[in-house]
mmCIF file of C-alpha atoms in Angstrom:
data_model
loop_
_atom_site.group_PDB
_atom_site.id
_atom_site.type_symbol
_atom_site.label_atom_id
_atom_site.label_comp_id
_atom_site.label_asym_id
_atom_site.label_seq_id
_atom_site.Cartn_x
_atom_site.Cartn_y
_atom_site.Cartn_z
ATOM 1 C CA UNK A 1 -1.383 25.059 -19.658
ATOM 2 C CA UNK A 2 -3.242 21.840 -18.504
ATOM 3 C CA UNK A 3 -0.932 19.959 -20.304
ATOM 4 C CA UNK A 4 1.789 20.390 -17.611
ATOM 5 C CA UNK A 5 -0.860 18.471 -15.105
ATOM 6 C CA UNK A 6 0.759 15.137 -13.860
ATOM 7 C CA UNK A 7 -1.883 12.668 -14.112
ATOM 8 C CA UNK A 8 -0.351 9.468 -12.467
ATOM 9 C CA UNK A 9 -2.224 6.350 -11.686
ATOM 10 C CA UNK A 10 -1.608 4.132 -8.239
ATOM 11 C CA UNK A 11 -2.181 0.473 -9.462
ATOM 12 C CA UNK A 12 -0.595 -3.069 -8.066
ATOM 13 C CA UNK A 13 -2.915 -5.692 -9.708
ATOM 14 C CA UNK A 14 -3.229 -7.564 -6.856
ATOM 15 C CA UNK A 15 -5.380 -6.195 -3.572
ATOM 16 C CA UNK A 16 -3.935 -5.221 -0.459
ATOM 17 C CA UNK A 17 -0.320 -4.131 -0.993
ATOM 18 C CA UNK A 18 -0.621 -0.393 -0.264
ATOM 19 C CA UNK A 19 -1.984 1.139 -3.280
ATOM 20 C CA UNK A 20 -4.599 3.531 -0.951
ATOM 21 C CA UNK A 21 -1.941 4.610 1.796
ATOM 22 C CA UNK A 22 0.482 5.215 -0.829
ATOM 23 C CA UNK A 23 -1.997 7.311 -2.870
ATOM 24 C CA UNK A 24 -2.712 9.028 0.175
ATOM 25 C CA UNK A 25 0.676 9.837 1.409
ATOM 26 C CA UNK A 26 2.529 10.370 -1.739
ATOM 27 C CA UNK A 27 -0.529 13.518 -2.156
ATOM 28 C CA UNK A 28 0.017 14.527 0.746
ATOM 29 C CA UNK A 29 3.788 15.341 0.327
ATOM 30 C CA UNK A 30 3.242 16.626 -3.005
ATOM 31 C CA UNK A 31 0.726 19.194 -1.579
ATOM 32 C CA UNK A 32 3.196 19.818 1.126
ATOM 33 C CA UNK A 33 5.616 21.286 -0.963
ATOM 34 C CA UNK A 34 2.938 23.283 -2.460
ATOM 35 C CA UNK A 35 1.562 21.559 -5.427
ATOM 36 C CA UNK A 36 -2.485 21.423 -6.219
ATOM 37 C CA UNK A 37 -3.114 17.736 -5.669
ATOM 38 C CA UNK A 38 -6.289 16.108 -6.508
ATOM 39 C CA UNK A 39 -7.238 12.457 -5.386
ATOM 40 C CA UNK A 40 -9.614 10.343 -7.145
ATOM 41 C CA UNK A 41 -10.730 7.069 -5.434
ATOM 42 C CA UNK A 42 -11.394 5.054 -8.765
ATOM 43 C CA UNK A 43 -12.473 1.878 -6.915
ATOM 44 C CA UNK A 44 -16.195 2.527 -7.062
ATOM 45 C CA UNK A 45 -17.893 0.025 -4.816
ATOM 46 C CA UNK A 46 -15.084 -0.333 -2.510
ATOM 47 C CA UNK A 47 -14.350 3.089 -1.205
ATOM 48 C CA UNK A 48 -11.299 3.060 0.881
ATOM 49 C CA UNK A 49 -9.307 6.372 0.044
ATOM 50 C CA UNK A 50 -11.328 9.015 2.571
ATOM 51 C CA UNK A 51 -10.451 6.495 5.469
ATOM 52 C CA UNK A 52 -6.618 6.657 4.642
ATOM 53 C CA UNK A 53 -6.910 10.573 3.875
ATOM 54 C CA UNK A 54 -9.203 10.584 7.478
ATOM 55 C CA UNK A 55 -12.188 12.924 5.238
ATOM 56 C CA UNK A 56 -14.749 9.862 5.872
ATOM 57 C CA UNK A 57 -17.324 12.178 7.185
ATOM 58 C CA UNK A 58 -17.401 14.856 4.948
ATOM 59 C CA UNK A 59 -18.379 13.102 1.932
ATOM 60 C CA UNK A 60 -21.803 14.818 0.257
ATOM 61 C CA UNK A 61 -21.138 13.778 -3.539
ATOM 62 C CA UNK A 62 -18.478 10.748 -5.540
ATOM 63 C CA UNK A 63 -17.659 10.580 -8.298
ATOM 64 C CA UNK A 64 -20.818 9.141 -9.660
ATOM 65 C CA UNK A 65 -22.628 12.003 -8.774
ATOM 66 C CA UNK A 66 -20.373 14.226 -10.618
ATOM 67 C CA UNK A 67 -20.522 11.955 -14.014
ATOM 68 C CA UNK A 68 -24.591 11.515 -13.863
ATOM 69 C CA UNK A 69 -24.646 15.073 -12.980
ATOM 70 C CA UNK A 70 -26.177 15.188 -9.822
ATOM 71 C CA UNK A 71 -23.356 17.374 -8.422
ATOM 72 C CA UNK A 72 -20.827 19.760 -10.007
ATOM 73 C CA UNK A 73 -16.886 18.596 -9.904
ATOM 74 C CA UNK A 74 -16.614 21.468 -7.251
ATOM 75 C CA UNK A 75 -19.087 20.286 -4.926
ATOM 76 C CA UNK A 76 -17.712 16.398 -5.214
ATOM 77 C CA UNK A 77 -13.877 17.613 -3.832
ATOM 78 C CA UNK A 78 -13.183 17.642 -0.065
ATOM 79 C CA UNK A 79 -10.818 20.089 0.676
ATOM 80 C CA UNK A 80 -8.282 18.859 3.251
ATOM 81 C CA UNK A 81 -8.347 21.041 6.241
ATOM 82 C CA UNK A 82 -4.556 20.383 7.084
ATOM 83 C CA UNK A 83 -3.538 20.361 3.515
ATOM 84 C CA UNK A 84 -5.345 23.140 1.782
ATOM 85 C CA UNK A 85 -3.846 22.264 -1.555
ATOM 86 C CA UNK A 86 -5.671 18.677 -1.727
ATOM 87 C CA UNK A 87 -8.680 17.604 -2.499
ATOM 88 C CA UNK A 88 -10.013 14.439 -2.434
ATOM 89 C CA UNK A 89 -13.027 13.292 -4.944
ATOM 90 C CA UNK A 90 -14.130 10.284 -3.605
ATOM 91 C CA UNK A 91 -15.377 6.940 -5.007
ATOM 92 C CA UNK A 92 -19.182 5.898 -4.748
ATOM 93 C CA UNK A 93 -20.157 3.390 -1.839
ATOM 94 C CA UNK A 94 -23.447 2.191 -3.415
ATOM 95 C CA UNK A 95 -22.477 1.563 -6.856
ATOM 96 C CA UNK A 96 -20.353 -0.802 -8.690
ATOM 97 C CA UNK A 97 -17.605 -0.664 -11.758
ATOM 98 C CA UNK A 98 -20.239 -0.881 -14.307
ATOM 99 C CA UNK A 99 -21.556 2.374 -13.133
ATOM 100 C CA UNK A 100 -19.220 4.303 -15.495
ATOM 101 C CA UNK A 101 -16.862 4.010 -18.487
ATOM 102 C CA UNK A 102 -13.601 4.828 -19.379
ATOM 103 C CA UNK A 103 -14.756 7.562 -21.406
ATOM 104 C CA UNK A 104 -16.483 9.265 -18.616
ATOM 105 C CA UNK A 105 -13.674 8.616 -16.316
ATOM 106 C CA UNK A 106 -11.472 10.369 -18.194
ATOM 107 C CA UNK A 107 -13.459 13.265 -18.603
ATOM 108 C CA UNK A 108 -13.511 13.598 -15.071
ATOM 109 C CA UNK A 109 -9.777 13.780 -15.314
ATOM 110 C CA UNK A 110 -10.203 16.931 -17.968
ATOM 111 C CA UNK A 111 -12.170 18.555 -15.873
ATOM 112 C CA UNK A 112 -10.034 18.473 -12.651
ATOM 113 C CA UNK A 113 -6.784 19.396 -14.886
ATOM 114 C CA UNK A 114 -9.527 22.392 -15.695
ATOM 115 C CA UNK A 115 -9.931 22.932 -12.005
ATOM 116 C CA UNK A 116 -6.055 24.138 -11.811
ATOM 117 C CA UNK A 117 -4.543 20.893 -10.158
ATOM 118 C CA UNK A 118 -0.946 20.412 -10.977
ATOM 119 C CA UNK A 119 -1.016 16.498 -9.769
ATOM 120 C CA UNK A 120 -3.792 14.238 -10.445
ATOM 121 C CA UNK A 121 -3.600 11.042 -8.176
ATOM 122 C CA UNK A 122 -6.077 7.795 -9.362
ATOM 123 C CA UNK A 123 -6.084 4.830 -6.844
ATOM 124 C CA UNK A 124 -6.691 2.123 -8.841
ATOM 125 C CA UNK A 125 -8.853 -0.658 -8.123
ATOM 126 C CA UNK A 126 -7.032 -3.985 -7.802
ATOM 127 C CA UNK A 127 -7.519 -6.435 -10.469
ATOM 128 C CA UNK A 128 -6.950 -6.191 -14.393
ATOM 129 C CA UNK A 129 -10.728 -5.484 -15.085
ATOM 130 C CA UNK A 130 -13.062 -3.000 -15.880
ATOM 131 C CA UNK A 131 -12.050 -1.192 -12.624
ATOM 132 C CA UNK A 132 -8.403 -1.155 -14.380
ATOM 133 C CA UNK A 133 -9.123 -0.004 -17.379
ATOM 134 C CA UNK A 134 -10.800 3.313 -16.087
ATOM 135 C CA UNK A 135 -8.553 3.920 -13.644
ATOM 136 C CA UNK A 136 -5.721 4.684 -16.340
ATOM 137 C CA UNK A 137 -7.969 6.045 -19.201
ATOM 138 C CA UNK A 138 -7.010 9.563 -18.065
ATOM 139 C CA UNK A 139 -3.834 8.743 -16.906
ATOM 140 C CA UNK A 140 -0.236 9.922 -18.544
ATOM 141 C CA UNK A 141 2.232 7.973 -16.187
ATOM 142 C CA UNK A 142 2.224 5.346 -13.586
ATOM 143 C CA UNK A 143 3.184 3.979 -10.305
ATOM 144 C CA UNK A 144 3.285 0.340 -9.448
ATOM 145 C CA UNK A 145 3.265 -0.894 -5.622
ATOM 146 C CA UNK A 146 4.422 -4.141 -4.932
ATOM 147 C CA UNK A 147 5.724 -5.746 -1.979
ATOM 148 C CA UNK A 148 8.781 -7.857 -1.782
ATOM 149 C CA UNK A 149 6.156 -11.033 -1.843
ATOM 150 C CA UNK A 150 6.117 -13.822 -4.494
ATOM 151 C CA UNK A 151 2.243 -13.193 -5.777
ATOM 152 C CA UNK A 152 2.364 -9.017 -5.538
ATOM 153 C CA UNK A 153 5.473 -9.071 -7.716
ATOM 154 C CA UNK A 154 3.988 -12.121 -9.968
ATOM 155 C CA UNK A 155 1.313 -9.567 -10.578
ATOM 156 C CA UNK A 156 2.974 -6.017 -10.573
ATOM 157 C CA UNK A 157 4.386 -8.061 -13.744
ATOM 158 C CA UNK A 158 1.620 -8.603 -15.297
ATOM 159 C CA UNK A 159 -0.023 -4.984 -14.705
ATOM 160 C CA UNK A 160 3.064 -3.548 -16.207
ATOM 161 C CA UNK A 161 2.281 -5.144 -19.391
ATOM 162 C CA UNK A 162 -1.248 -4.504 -19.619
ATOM 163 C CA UNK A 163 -0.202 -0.560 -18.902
ATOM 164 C CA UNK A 164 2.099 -1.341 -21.467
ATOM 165 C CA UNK A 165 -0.725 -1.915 -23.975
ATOM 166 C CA UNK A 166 -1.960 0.764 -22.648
ATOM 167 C CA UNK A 167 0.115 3.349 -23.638
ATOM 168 C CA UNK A 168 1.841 4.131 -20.239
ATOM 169 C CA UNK A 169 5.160 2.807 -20.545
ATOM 170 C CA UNK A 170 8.007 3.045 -18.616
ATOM 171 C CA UNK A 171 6.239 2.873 -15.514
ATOM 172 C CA UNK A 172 7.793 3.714 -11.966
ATOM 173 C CA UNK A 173 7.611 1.388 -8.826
ATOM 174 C CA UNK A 174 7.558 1.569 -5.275
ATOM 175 C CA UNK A 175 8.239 -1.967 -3.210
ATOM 176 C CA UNK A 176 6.110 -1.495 -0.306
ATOM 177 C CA UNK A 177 6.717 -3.277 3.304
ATOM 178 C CA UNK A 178 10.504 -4.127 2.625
ATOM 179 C CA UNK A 179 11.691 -5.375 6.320
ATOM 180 C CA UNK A 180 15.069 -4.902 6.010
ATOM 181 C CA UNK A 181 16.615 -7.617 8.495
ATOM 182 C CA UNK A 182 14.482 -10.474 7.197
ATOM 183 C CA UNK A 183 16.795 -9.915 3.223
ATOM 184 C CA UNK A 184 19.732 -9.705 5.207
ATOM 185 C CA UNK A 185 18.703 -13.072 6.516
ATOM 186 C CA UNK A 186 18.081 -14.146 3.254
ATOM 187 C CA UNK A 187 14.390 -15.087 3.880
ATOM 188 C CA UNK A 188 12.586 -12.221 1.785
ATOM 189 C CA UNK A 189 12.694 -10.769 -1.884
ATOM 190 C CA UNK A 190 15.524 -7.820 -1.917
ATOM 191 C CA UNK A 191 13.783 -4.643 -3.728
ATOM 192 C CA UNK A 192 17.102 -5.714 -6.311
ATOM 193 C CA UNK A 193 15.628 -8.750 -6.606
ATOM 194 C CA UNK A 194 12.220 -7.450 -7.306
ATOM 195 C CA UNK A 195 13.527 -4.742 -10.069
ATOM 196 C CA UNK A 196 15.836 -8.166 -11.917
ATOM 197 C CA UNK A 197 12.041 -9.996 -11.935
ATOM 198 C CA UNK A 198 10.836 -6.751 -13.444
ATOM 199 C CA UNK A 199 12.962 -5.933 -15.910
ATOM 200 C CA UNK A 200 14.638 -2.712 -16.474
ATOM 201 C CA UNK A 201 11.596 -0.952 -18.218
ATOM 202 C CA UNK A 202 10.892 -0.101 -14.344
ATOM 203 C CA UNK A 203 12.020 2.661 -12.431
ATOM 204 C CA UNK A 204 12.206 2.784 -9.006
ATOM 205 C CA UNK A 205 10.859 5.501 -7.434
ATOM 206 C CA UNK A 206 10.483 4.785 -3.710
ATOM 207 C CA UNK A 207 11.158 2.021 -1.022
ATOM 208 C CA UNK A 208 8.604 2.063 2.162
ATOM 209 C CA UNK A 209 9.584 -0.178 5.148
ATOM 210 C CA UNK A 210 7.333 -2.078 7.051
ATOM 211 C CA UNK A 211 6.205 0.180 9.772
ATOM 212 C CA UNK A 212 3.882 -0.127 12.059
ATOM 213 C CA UNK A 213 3.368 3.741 12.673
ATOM 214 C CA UNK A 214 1.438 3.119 8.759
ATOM 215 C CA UNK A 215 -1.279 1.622 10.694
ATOM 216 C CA UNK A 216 -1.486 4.063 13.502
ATOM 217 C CA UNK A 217 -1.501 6.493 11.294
ATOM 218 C CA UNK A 218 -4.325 5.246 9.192
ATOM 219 C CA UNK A 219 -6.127 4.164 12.271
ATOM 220 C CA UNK A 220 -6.327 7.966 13.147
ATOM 221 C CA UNK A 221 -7.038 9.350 9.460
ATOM 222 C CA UNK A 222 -3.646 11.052 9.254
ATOM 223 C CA UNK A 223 -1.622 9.941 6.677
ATOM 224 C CA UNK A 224 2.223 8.740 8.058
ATOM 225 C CA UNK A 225 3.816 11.705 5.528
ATOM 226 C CA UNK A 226 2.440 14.054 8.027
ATOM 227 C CA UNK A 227 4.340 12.708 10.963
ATOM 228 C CA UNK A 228 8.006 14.248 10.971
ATOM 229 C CA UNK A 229 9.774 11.235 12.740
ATOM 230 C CA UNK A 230 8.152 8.561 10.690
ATOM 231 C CA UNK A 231 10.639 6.719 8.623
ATOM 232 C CA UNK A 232 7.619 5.465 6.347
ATOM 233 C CA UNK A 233 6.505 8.504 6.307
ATOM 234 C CA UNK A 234 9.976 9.495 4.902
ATOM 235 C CA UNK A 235 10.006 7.387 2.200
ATOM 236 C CA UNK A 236 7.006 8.826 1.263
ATOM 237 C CA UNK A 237 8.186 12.249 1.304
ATOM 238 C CA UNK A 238 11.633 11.333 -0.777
ATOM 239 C CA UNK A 239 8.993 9.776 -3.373
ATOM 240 C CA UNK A 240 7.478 13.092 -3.482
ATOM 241 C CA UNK A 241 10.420 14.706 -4.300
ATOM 242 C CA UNK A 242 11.466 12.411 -6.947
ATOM 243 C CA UNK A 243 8.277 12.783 -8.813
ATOM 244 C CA UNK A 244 9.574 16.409 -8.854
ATOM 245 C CA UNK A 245 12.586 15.927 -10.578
ATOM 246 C CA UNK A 246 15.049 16.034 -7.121
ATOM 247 C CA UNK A 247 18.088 13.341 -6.968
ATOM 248 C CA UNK A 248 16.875 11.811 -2.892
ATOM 249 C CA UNK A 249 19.317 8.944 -2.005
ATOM 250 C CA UNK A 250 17.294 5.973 -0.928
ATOM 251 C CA UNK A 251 16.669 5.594 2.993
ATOM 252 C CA UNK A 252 19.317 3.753 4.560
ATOM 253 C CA UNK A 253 16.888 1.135 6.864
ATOM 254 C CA UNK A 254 19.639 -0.393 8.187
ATOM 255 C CA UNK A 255 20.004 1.789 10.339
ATOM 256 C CA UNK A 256 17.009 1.149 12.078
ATOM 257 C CA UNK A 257 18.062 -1.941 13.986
ATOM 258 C CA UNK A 258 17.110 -1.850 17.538
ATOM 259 C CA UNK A 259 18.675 -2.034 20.551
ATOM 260 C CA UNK A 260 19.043 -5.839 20.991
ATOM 261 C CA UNK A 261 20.979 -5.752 17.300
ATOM 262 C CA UNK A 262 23.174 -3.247 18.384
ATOM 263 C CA UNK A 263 24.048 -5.215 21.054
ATOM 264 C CA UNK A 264 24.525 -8.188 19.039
ATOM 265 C CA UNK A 265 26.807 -6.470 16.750
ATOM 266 C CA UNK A 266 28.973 -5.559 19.678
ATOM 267 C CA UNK A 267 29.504 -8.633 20.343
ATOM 268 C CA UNK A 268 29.653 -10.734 16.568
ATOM 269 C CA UNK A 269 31.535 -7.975 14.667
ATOM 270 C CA UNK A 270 35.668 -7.998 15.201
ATOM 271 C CA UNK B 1 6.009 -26.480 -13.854
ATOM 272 C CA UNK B 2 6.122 -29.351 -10.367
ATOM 273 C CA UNK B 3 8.829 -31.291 -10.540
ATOM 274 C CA UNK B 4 9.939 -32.364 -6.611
ATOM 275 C CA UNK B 5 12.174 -35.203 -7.404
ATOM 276 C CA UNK B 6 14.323 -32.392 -9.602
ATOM 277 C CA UNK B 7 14.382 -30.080 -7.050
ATOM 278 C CA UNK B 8 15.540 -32.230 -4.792
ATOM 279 C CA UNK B 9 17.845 -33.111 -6.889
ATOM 280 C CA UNK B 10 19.267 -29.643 -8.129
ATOM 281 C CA UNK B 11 19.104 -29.125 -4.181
ATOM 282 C CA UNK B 12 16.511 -25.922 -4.387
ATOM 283 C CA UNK B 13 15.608 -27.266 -0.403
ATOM 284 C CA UNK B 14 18.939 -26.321 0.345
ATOM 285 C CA UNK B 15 18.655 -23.070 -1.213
ATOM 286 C CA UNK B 16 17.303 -19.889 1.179
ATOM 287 C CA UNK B 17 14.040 -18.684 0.801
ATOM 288 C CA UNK B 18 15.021 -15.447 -0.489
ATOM 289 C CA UNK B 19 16.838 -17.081 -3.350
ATOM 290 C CA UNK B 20 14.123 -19.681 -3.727
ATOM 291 C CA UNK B 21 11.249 -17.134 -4.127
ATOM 292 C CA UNK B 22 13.058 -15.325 -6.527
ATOM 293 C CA UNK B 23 13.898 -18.290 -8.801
ATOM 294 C CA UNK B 24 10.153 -19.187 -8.800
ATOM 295 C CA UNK B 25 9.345 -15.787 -9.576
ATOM 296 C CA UNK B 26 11.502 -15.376 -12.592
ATOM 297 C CA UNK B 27 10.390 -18.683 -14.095
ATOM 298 C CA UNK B 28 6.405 -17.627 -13.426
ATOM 299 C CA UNK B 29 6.896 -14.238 -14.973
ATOM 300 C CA UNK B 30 9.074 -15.676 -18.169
ATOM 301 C CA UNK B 31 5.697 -17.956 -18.557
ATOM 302 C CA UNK B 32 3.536 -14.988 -18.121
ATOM 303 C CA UNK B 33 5.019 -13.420 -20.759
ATOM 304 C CA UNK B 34 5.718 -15.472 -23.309
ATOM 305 C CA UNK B 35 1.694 -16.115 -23.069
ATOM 306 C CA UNK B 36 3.171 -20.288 -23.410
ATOM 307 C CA UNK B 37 1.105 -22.064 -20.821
ATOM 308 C CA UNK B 38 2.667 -24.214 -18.383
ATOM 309 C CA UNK B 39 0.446 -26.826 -19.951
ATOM 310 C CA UNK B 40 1.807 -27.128 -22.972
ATOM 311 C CA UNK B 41 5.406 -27.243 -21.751
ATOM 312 C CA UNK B 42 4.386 -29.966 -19.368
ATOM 313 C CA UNK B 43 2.886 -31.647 -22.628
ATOM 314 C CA UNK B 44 6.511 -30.588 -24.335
ATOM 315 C CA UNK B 45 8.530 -32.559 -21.461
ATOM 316 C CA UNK B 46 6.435 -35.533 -21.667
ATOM 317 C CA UNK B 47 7.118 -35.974 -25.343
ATOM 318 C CA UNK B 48 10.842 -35.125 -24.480
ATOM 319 C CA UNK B 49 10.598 -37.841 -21.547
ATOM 320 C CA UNK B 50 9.413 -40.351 -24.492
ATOM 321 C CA UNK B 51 11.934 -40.105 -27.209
ATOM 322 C CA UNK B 52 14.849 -39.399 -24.515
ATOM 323 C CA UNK B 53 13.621 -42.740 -22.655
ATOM 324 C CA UNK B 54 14.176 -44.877 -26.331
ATOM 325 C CA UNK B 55 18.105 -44.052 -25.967
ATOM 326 C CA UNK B 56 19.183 -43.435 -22.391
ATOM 327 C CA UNK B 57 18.320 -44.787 -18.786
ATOM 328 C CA UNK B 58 16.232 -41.770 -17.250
ATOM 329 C CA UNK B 59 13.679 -40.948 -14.676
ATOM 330 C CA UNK B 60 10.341 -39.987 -15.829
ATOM 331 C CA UNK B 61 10.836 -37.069 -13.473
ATOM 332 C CA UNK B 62 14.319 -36.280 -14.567
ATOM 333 C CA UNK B 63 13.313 -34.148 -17.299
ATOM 334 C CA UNK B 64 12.972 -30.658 -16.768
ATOM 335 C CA UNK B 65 11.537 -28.063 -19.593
ATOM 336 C CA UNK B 66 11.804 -23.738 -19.248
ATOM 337 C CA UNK B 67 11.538 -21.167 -21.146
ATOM 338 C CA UNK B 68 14.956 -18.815 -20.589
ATOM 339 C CA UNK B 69 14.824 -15.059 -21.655
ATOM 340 C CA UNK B 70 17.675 -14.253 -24.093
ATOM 341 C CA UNK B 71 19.893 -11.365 -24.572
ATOM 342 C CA UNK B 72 17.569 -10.234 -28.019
ATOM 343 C CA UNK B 73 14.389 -10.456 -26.220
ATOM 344 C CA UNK B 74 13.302 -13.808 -27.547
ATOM 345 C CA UNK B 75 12.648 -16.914 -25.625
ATOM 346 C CA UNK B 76 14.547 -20.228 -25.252
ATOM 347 C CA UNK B 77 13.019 -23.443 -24.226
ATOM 348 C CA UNK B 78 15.790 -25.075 -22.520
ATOM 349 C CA UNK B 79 15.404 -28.651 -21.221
ATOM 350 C CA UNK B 80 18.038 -30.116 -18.692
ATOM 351 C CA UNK B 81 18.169 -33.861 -18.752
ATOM 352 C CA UNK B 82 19.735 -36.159 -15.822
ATOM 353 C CA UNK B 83 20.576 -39.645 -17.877
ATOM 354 C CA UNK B 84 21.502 -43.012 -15.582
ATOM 355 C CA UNK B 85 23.135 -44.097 -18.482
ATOM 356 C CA UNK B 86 22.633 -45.861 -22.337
ATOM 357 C CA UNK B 87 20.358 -48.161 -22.555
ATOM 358 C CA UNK B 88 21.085 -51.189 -24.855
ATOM 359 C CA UNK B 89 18.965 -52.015 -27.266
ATOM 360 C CA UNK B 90 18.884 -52.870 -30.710
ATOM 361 C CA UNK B 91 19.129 -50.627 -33.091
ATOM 362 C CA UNK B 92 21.688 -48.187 -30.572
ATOM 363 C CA UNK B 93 25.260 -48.225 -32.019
ATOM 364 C CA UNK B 94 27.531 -49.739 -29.188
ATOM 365 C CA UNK B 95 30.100 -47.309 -27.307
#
């Protein structure tokens, strides 16, 4: 029965290119079309994922707790109030990498599949190190963030090949922050451009614009997949539903020029 | 690999950014990969500069070493050469 439980793992290699609000939004669709959906903050020492999810303040026990057995698996999760099919286990504050080992970590994965989760989330900690290495010891797929940016795709690279060598092949990826009217300008990466660097081991699974409602939305703890008119949010939700198996067309973001290109069209097209 | 002089000369200023990124990108990555430091083919094109120099008219900088990806998997070091011309010497058969 547990063996049907998606474990996926959230990893970019390099720091800063979405890894946490995609964790957080891509659980939050899931559990909106009514899978169990566990997220596990695996960047212990740099706990980031309860500000994204907005469940900062009801921490009691991490993850820590729950492998030196301070606290029971049960008592680490946060139930979200909106969502009541996710639960967050969050990372330790206090503590660093070293604190635990693969091994443990992916016990902790066993015993949430136990717990009746269908999807397991793990934001990884940026980096190729120990943090790395936990982060996808209980893992049986994996998503790779990237942005359309020289040094995130440089190292989406290289963490494809270390989850390579890790057993998790064939991993999926999301380019992150595409702004659609600076390609057609021919100043940034294309997400074609990103999956020809690559290689065709990768497949893609989602394309998120760069939106500033992401920020507003983290700024108030509610993650953009929550907000219907969101076109971030969106992409997040089509990602959803192509992790379960549904054909979604990727987002046309064209079509969100604004007024002043409209007008500009008017007057340059024939 | 830095090579400015060859860049200006294969024009990459005049290329956009978009295509300029993803040039740089593809020849990081093939490095990456083939775990070849850029080291050692910068050591590679200075030999190459060397023996080239004993027979033709070139630039020190008008050497240019990569490693290319090829169809079976395997990679290609590929060097592109820009030559002013024979150099006459003895020893070098006449044209």
């Amino acid at each position: 029965m547990s063996d049907d439980v998606r474990v996926i793992v959230i990893t970019s290699g390099k720091g800063g290119v979405g890894k946490t609000t995609t964790t957080a939004n891509v659980g939050m669709a899931l559990a909106a079309h009514g899978e169990k959906v566990a997220l596990m903050d695996a960047d212990i020492g740099l706990r980031n994922l309860d500000l994204a999810l907005g469940l900062e303040n009801r921490i009691v026990y991490d993850v820590i707790d729950v492998v030196e057995g301070r606290a029971r698996l049960k008592q680490a999760l946060i139930r979200d109030k909106r969502m009541q099919n996710l639960a967050m286990l969050p990372a330790a504050q206090t503590r660093d990498k070293s604190a635990v080992t693969s091994t443990q970590m992916k016990q902790v994965v066993d015993d949430l599949k136990a717990e009746g989760f269908t999807f397991i989330l793990i934001d990884c900690p940026a980096g190729i190190e120990q943090g790395f290495k936990n982060a996808t010891a209980g893992a049986t797929e994996a998503i790779v963030v990237t942005n359309p940016e020289m040094a995130s795709v440089r190292d989406a690279d290289r963490i494809i090949g270390l989850l390579e060598a890790e057993g998790l092949k064939d991993p999926m990826l999301i380019v992150n922050r595409i702004r659609v009217k600076m390609v057609k300008s021919q100043d940034m990466l294309s997400v074609e451009d990103v999956q020809e660097v690559l290689g065709n081991s990768v497949k893609l699974l989602g394309v998120v614009p760069d939106d500033n409602s992401i920020i507003t939305s983290t700024n108030r703890g509610e993650p953009v997949a929550l907000l219907k008119e969101s076109i971030s949010g969106q992409a997040y939700r089509n990602v959803a539903q192509r992790l379960l198996g549904q054909q979604v067309p990727f987002l046309d973001l064209d079509e969100r020029n604004g007024l002043f290109d409209r007008f500009k069209k008017l007057f340059t097209s024939k | 690999m830095s090579n400015s002089w060859l860049n200006r000369f294969l024009g990459r200023n005049a290329q956009t950014p978009r295509a300029c990124a993803k040039e740089r990108l593809l020849g990081v990555v093939i490095e990456d990969r083939s775990a070849i430091p850029s080291s050692v083919l910068e050591l590679v094109r200075k030999e190459i500069v060397e023996v080239v120099k004993k027979y033709l008219i070139i630039d020190d900088q008008a050497v240019d070493v990569k490693l290319e990806k090829d169809e079976d998997g395997t990679y290609a070091l590929v060097s592109h050469v820009v030559s002013r011309g024979v150099r006459k010497n003895e020893g070098i058969p006449a044209a």
